[in-house]
Coordinates of C-alpha atoms in Angstrom, one line a residue:
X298 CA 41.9 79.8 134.9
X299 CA 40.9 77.9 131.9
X300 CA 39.3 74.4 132.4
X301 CA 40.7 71.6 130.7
X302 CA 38.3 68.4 129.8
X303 CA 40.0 65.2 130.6
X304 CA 39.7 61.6 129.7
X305 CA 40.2 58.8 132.2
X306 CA 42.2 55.3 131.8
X307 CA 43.2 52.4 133.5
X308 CA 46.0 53.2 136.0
X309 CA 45.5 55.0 139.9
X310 CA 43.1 53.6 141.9
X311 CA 39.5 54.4 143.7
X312 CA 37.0 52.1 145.3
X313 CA 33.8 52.3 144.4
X314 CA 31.1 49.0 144.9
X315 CA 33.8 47.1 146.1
X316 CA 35.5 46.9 143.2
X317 CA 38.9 48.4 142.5
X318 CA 39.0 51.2 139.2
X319 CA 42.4 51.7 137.9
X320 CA 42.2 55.3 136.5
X321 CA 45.4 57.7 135.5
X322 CA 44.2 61.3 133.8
X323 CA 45.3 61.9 130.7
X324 CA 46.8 65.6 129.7
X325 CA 44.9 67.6 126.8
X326 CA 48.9 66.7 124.6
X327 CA 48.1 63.3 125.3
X328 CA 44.7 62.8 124.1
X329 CA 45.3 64.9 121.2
X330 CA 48.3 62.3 120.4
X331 CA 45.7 59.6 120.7
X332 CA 43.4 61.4 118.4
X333 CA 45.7 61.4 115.6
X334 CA 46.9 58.0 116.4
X335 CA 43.4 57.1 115.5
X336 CA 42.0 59.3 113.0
X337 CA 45.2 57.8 110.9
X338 CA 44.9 54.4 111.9
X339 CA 41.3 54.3 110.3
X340 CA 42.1 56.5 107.4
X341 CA 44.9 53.7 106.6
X342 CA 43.0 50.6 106.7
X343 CA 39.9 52.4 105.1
X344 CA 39.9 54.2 101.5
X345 CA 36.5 55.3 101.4
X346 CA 35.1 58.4 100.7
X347 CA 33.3 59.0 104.1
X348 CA 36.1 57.8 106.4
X349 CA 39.0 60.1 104.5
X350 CA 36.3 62.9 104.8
X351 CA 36.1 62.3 108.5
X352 CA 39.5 62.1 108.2
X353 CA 40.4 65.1 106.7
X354 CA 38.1 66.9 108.9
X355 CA 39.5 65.8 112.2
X356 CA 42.8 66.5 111.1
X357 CA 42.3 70.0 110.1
X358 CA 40.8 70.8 113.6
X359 CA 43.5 69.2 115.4
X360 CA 46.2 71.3 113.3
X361 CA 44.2 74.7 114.3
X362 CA 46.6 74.3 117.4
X363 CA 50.2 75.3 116.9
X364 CA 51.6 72.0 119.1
X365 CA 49.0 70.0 117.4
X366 CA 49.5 70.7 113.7
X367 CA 53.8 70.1 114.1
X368 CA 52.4 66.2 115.9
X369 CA 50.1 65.7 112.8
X370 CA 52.7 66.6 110.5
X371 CA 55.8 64.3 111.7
X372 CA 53.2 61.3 112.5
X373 CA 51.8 60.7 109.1
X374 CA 48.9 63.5 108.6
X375 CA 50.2 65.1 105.5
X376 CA 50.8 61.7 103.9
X377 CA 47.3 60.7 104.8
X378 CA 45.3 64.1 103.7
X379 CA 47.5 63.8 100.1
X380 CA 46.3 59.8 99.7
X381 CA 42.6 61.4 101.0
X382 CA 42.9 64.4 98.0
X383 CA 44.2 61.3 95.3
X384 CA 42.0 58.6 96.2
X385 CA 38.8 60.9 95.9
X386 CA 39.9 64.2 93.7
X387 CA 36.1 63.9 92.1
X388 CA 34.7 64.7 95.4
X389 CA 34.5 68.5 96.0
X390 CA 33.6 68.2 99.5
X391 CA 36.9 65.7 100.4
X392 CA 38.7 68.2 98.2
X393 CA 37.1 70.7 100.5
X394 CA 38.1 69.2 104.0
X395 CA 42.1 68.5 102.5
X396 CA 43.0 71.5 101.5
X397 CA 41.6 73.3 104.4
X398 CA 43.6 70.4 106.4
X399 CA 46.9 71.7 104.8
X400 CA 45.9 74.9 104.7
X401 CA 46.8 74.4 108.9
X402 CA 49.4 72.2 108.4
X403 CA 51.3 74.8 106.2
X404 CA 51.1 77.4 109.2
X405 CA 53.7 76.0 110.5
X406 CA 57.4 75.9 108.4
X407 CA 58.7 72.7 109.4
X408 CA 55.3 71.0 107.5
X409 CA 55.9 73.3 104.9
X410 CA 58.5 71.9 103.8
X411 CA 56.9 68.5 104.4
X412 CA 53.8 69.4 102.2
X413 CA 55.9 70.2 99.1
X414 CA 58.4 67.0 99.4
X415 CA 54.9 65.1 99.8
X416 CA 53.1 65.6 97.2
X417 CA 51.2 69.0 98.3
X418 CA 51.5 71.4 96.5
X419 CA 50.5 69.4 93.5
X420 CA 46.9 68.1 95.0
X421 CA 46.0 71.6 96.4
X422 CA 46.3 73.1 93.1
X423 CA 44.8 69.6 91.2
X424 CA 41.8 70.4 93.7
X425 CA 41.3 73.8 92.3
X426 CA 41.4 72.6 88.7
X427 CA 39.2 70.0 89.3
X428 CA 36.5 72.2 91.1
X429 CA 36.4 76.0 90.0
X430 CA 33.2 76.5 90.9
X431 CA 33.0 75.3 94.4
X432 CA 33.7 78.4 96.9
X433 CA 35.1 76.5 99.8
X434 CA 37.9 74.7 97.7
X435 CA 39.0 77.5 96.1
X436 CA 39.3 79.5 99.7
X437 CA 40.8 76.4 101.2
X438 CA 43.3 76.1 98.3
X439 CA 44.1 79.9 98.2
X440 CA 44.6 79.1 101.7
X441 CA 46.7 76.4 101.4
X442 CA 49.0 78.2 98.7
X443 CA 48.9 81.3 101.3
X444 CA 50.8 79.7 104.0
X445 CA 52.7 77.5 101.8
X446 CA 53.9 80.4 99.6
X447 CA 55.5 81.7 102.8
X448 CA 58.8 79.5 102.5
X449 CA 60.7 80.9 99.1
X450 CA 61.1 77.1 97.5
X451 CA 57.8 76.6 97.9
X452 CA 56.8 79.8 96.1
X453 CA 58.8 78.9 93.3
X454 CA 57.6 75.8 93.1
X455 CA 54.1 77.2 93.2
X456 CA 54.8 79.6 90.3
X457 CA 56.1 76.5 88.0
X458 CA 52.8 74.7 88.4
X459 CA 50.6 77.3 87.5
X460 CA 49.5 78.2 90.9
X461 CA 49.6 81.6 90.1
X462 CA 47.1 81.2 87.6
X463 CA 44.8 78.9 89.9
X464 CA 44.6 82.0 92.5
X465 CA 43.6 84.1 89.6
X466 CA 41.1 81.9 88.3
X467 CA 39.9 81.3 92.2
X468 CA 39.7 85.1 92.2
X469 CA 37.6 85.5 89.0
X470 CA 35.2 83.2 89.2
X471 CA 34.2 84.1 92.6
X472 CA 34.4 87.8 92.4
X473 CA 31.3 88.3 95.2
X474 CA 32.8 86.0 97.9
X475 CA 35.1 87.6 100.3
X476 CA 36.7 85.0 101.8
X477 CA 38.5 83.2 98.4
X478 CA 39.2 87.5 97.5
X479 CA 41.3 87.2 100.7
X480 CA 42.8 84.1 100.6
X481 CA 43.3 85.1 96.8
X482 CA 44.8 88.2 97.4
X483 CA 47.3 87.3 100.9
X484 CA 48.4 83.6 98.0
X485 CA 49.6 86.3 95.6
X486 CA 51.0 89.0 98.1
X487 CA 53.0 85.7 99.9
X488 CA 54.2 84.6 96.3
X489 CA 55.4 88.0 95.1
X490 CA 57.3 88.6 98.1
X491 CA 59.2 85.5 98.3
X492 CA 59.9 84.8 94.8
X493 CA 61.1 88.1 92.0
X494 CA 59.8 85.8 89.1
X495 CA 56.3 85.2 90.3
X496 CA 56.2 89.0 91.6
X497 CA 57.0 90.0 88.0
X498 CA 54.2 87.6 86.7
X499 CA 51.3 89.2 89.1
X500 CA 52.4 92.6 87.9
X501 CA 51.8 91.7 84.5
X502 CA 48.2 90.3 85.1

């Protein structure tokens, strides 16, 4: 079977030096739940650079998981990584770490949704703009627009703020790296299929 770590509290008791130890086991859902509770907790009381980094960082891993990334999303994550991605848009590598944090988010439809209401879409593609020459925010952002392109709202929504042209330019102006070519290239398939308009403007590039 697979072993799971686990984190011990205050709760069921053992004896050890005479002492009594209150201890309960915690499930691998639970301590995730804390981690989030946490992560966001400091990212709220803290603006800097290095703590929304950590921030954004933490948040992405926990979203790799399907049950994780639906927690993040309906307990404040995608509000926090869009403040992270405002407060510090000249930072490449905070621009980096949010976008690669929605990028996970947005594998899942119900944050979707979320991510465009929130300000999302807007500060994945700001990110680009802001830094067309660093590699890993262009993947993270074709990234972002990949998943997020997959609900048909979104798309459109994607189209009317240029997003189109942000893959492109992602596409261009890293021609030799392989992983912003697929990103690129699965943003644009996701945006033709689900909206005619934007299929019509990727034809004519």
């Amino acid at each position: 079977g697979v072993a799971h770590p686990l984190v011990l509290r205050r709760g069921e008791g053992s004896q050890e030096g005479g002492a009594t130890r209150m201890f309960e086991l915690l499930s691998i859902h639970e301590m995730c739940s804390l981690d989030i509770i946490i992560t966001l907790h400091r990212m709220g009381r803290d603006s800097g650079a290095e703590v929304q980094g950590k921030g954004c960082a933490e948040l992405c891993n926990l979203a790799f998981s399907p049950e994780n990334r639906v927690a993040v999303g309906t307990k404040g994550g995608i509000e926090a990584v869009v403040r992270a991605l405002g407060l510090h848009w000249s930072r490449s590598e905070i621009q980096d770490l949010g976008c690669s944090a929605l990028r996970n988010l947005a594998a899942s439809e119900e944050n979707r949704v979320a991510i465009a209401a929130k300000g999302g879409i807007e500060a994945v593609l700001t990110a680009m703009g802001a830094h067309e020459s660093i590699a890993g925010v262009q993947e993270n952002g074709c990234g972002a627009v990949r998943n997020l392109a997959r609900n048909a709202e979104n798309a459109a929504a994607i189209a009317a703020q240029g997003g189109i042209a942000a893959v492109l330019r992602a596409m261009g102006a890293h021609a030799s790296s392989a992983e912003v070519q697929e990103q690129g290239c699965s943003a644009l398939i996701n945006l033709a299929a689900n909206h005619a308009e934007s299929a019509a403007a990727i034809a004519a590039q």
